[in-house]
mmCIF file of C-alpha atoms in Angstrom:
data_model
loop_
_atom_site.group_PDB
_atom_site.id
_atom_site.type_symbol
_atom_site.label_atom_id
_atom_site.label_comp_id
_atom_site.label_asym_id
_atom_site.label_seq_id
_atom_site.Cartn_x
_atom_site.Cartn_y
_atom_site.Cartn_z
ATOM 1 C CA VAL A 606 14.094 22.017 -50.213
ATOM 2 C CA VAL A 607 10.347 22.747 -50.958
ATOM 3 C CA SER A 608 7.207 21.066 -49.107
ATOM 4 C CA VAL A 609 4.086 20.909 -50.556
ATOM 5 C CA ALA A 610 0.557 21.504 -48.333
ATOM 6 C CA VAL A 611 -1.067 17.918 -48.702
ATOM 7 C CA PRO A 612 -5.120 17.914 -47.419
ATOM 8 C CA THR A 613 -5.650 15.455 -44.656
ATOM 9 C CA GLY A 614 -8.965 14.965 -42.389
ATOM 10 C CA GLY A 615 -6.903 17.945 -39.959
ATOM 11 C CA GLY A 616 -6.076 20.232 -42.250
ATOM 12 C CA PRO A 617 -3.238 20.600 -44.278
ATOM 13 C CA ARG A 618 0.392 19.312 -43.944
ATOM 14 C CA GLU A 619 3.532 19.720 -45.025
ATOM 15 C CA ALA A 620 4.658 16.543 -47.161
ATOM 16 C CA PRO A 621 8.484 15.306 -47.006
ATOM 17 C CA PRO A 622 10.013 15.705 -50.149
ATOM 18 C CA ALA A 623 10.659 11.802 -50.183
ATOM 19 C CA GLU A 624 7.230 11.087 -49.881
ATOM 20 C CA LEU A 625 6.388 14.036 -52.879
ATOM 21 C CA ALA A 626 9.109 11.950 -54.670
ATOM 22 C CA TRP A 627 7.595 8.902 -54.397
ATOM 23 C CA ASP A 628 4.459 9.963 -55.373
ATOM 24 C CA GLU A 629 5.721 11.021 -58.738
ATOM 25 C CA GLY A 630 7.705 8.174 -59.038
ATOM 26 C CA ASP A 631 10.780 10.026 -58.897
ATOM 27 C CA TRP A 632 12.652 6.734 -57.442
ATOM 28 C CA THR A 633 16.315 8.173 -57.949
ATOM 29 C CA THR A 634 15.098 11.226 -55.610
ATOM 30 C CA ALA A 635 12.965 9.216 -53.404
ATOM 31 C CA PHE A 636 16.080 6.500 -53.026
ATOM 32 C CA LYS A 637 18.332 9.243 -51.875
ATOM 33 C CA LEU A 638 16.214 11.164 -49.960
ATOM 34 C CA TYR A 639 14.987 7.700 -47.718
ATOM 35 C CA LEU A 640 18.669 6.838 -47.663
ATOM 36 C CA LEU A 641 19.347 9.750 -45.721
ATOM 37 C CA ALA A 642 16.272 9.571 -43.504
ATOM 38 C CA ALA A 643 17.016 6.138 -42.346
ATOM 39 C CA ALA A 644 20.537 7.341 -41.634
ATOM 40 C CA ARG A 645 19.126 9.267 -39.332
ATOM 41 C CA GLY A 646 16.770 6.316 -37.836
ATOM 42 C CA ASP A 647 13.472 6.849 -39.517
ATOM 43 C CA LEU A 648 11.396 3.517 -39.765
ATOM 44 C CA GLU A 649 9.117 4.807 -42.327
ATOM 45 C CA ALA A 650 12.327 5.321 -44.330
ATOM 46 C CA GLU A 651 13.486 2.160 -44.011
ATOM 47 C CA VAL A 652 9.989 0.095 -44.836
ATOM 48 C CA ARG A 653 10.180 2.447 -48.190
ATOM 49 C CA LEU A 654 13.603 1.565 -49.049
ATOM 50 C CA GLY A 655 12.793 -1.941 -48.788
ATOM 51 C CA ARG A 656 9.870 -1.652 -51.044
ATOM 52 C CA MET A 657 12.158 0.053 -53.555
ATOM 53 C CA TYR A 658 14.344 -3.246 -53.663
ATOM 54 C CA TYR A 659 11.451 -5.760 -53.416
ATOM 55 C CA ASP A 660 9.223 -3.949 -56.028
ATOM 56 C CA GLY A 661 12.347 -3.279 -58.336
ATOM 57 C CA PHE A 662 11.214 0.993 -57.724
ATOM 58 C CA GLY A 663 14.230 2.698 -59.916
ATOM 59 C CA ARG A 664 16.502 -0.307 -59.616
ATOM 60 C CA PRO A 665 16.578 -3.913 -60.260
ATOM 61 C CA ALA A 666 14.157 -5.699 -57.845
ATOM 62 C CA ASP A 667 16.837 -7.432 -55.046
ATOM 63 C CA PRO A 668 14.775 -9.373 -52.431
ATOM 64 C CA ARG A 669 17.912 -9.554 -50.096
ATOM 65 C CA GLY A 670 18.425 -5.906 -50.247
ATOM 66 C CA ALA A 671 14.556 -5.669 -48.896
ATOM 67 C CA GLU A 672 14.938 -7.955 -46.433
ATOM 68 C CA ALA A 673 18.049 -6.254 -45.234
ATOM 69 C CA ARG A 674 15.786 -2.545 -44.983
ATOM 70 C CA PHE A 675 12.830 -4.906 -43.634
ATOM 71 C CA ARG A 676 14.730 -6.753 -41.109
ATOM 72 C CA LYS A 677 16.178 -3.556 -39.487
ATOM 73 C CA ALA A 678 12.684 -1.915 -38.989
ATOM 74 C CA ALA A 679 11.176 -4.555 -37.884
ATOM 75 C CA GLY A 680 13.740 -5.147 -35.200
ATOM 76 C CA LEU A 681 12.997 -1.917 -34.154
ATOM 77 C CA GLY A 682 9.171 -2.619 -34.139
ATOM 78 C CA SER A 683 7.969 -1.857 -37.228
ATOM 79 C CA ALA A 684 4.865 -3.623 -37.916
ATOM 80 C CA GLU A 685 4.934 -2.806 -41.591
ATOM 81 C CA ALA A 686 8.414 -4.338 -42.074
ATOM 82 C CA LYS A 687 7.285 -7.444 -40.348
ATOM 83 C CA TYR A 688 4.282 -7.622 -42.678
ATOM 84 C CA ARG A 689 6.160 -6.929 -45.899
ATOM 85 C CA LEU A 690 9.158 -9.511 -44.471
ATOM 86 C CA GLY A 691 5.816 -11.903 -44.299
ATOM 87 C CA LEU A 692 5.415 -11.564 -47.667
ATOM 88 C CA LEU A 693 8.703 -11.430 -48.889
ATOM 89 C CA TYR A 694 8.735 -15.127 -47.723
ATOM 90 C CA SER A 695 5.689 -16.215 -48.642
ATOM 91 C CA ASP A 696 5.258 -14.568 -51.914
ATOM 92 C CA ASN A 697 7.579 -16.795 -54.136
ATOM 93 C CA ARG A 698 9.531 -14.565 -56.122
ATOM 94 C CA PRO A 699 13.031 -15.253 -57.987
ATOM 95 C CA SER A 700 15.827 -15.395 -55.673
ATOM 96 C CA ALA A 701 13.359 -13.969 -52.366
ATOM 97 C CA PRO A 702 13.538 -16.637 -49.642
ATOM 98 C CA TRP A 703 10.720 -19.280 -49.597
ATOM 99 C CA ASP A 704 9.821 -20.156 -46.088
ATOM 100 C CA LEU A 705 6.290 -20.286 -44.970
ATOM 101 C CA ASP A 706 6.978 -20.730 -41.386
ATOM 102 C CA VAL A 707 8.900 -17.938 -40.966
ATOM 103 C CA ALA A 708 6.531 -15.654 -43.396
ATOM 104 C CA ARG A 709 3.448 -17.155 -40.850
ATOM 105 C CA GLN A 710 5.959 -15.790 -37.532
ATOM 106 C CA PHE A 711 6.017 -12.562 -39.338
ATOM 107 C CA PHE A 712 2.365 -12.158 -39.925
ATOM 108 C CA VAL A 713 1.362 -12.823 -36.563
ATOM 109 C CA GLU A 714 4.096 -10.358 -34.844
ATOM 110 C CA ALA A 715 2.458 -7.562 -36.859
ATOM 111 C CA ALA A 716 -1.283 -9.006 -36.652
ATOM 112 C CA ASP A 717 -2.120 -7.215 -33.715
ATOM 113 C CA THR A 718 -1.619 -3.919 -35.296
ATOM 114 C CA HIS A 719 -1.769 -4.325 -38.984
ATOM 115 C CA PRO A 720 -4.713 -5.435 -41.047
ATOM 116 C CA MET A 721 -3.579 -7.375 -43.960
ATOM 117 C CA ALA A 722 -0.717 -9.194 -41.746
ATOM 118 C CA ALA A 723 -4.104 -10.854 -39.921
ATOM 119 C CA LEU A 724 -5.785 -10.941 -43.290
ATOM 120 C CA LYS A 725 -2.655 -12.936 -44.442
ATOM 121 C CA LEU A 726 -2.944 -15.151 -41.496
ATOM 122 C CA GLY A 727 -6.935 -15.665 -42.334
ATOM 123 C CA TYR A 728 -6.066 -16.718 -45.730
ATOM 124 C CA PHE A 729 -3.292 -18.840 -44.899
ATOM 125 C CA TYR A 730 -5.586 -20.959 -42.334
ATOM 126 C CA ALA A 731 -8.525 -20.672 -44.696
ATOM 127 C CA ARG A 732 -6.575 -22.402 -47.223
ATOM 128 C CA GLY A 733 -3.943 -24.678 -45.418
ATOM 129 C CA ILE A 734 -1.364 -22.445 -46.472
ATOM 130 C CA GLY A 735 1.928 -23.748 -44.497
ATOM 131 C CA VAL A 736 0.061 -24.809 -41.693
ATOM 132 C CA ARG A 737 -3.137 -27.022 -40.813
ATOM 133 C CA GLU A 738 -6.667 -25.829 -42.657
ATOM 134 C CA ASP A 739 -8.273 -24.501 -39.984
ATOM 135 C CA HIS A 740 -11.352 -22.545 -39.766
ATOM 136 C CA ASP A 741 -11.793 -21.639 -36.273
ATOM 137 C CA ALA A 742 -8.177 -20.002 -36.497
ATOM 138 C CA ALA A 743 -8.903 -18.371 -39.906
ATOM 139 C CA THR A 744 -12.263 -16.529 -38.560
ATOM 140 C CA LYS A 745 -10.290 -15.653 -35.512
ATOM 141 C CA TRP A 746 -7.572 -13.849 -38.201
ATOM 142 C CA PHE A 747 -10.576 -12.717 -40.088
ATOM 143 C CA GLN A 748 -12.105 -11.671 -37.110
ATOM 144 C CA GLN A 749 -9.167 -9.308 -35.662
ATOM 145 C CA ALA A 750 -8.407 -8.070 -39.772
ATOM 146 C CA ALA A 751 -11.565 -6.302 -39.641
ATOM 147 C CA LYS A 752 -11.361 -5.404 -36.148
ATOM 148 C CA LEU A 753 -8.719 -3.167 -37.469
ATOM 149 C CA GLY A 754 -10.442 -2.063 -40.595
ATOM 150 C CA SER A 755 -10.068 -4.593 -43.159
ATOM 151 C CA ALA A 756 -12.968 -4.616 -45.482
ATOM 152 C CA GLU A 757 -11.910 -7.729 -47.468
ATOM 153 C CA ALA A 758 -11.789 -9.314 -44.260
ATOM 154 C CA ALA A 759 -15.231 -8.052 -42.732
ATOM 155 C CA GLU A 760 -17.132 -8.952 -46.311
ATOM 156 C CA ARG A 761 -15.797 -12.780 -45.844
ATOM 157 C CA LEU A 762 -16.619 -12.560 -42.707
ATOM 158 C CA ARG A 763 -20.564 -11.559 -43.636
ATOM 159 C CA SER A 764 -21.046 -14.210 -46.707
ATOM 160 C CA ASN A 765 -18.724 -16.713 -44.432
ATOM 161 C CA ARG A 766 -16.253 -17.935 -47.250
#
């Protein structure tokens, strides 16, 4: 297995082969390597496999396969997986489950540490998506997203849209 040094803020690091395959769009290799990593309990690998099923990277899109992978990682505490489950339940894709209450709950569970989950909740409340429109709640979630680094949330708060 060959690793390549990838620059980061703290100096070079070895990028895992699965990550390199992902970045290069080599979905067959990425899938095989992430399966191995997931079998060893790697949460990021579970999320990446879920994304491959969800977005159809290297295989037909399979929302149920994505859900199984995301649920496994979410059950072990992955905020990214909880965010992805929120998307799965709110994107209204063919063959995907559709339940805005479930989506909102997954976003709430992820929003303490995941800026995009907090941002989604802000939009849910600002636009009345699956909840009663509530601008105070929307502002709370946009503030949380901005605090976590969301430039979109910060801009929305600045412009008061």
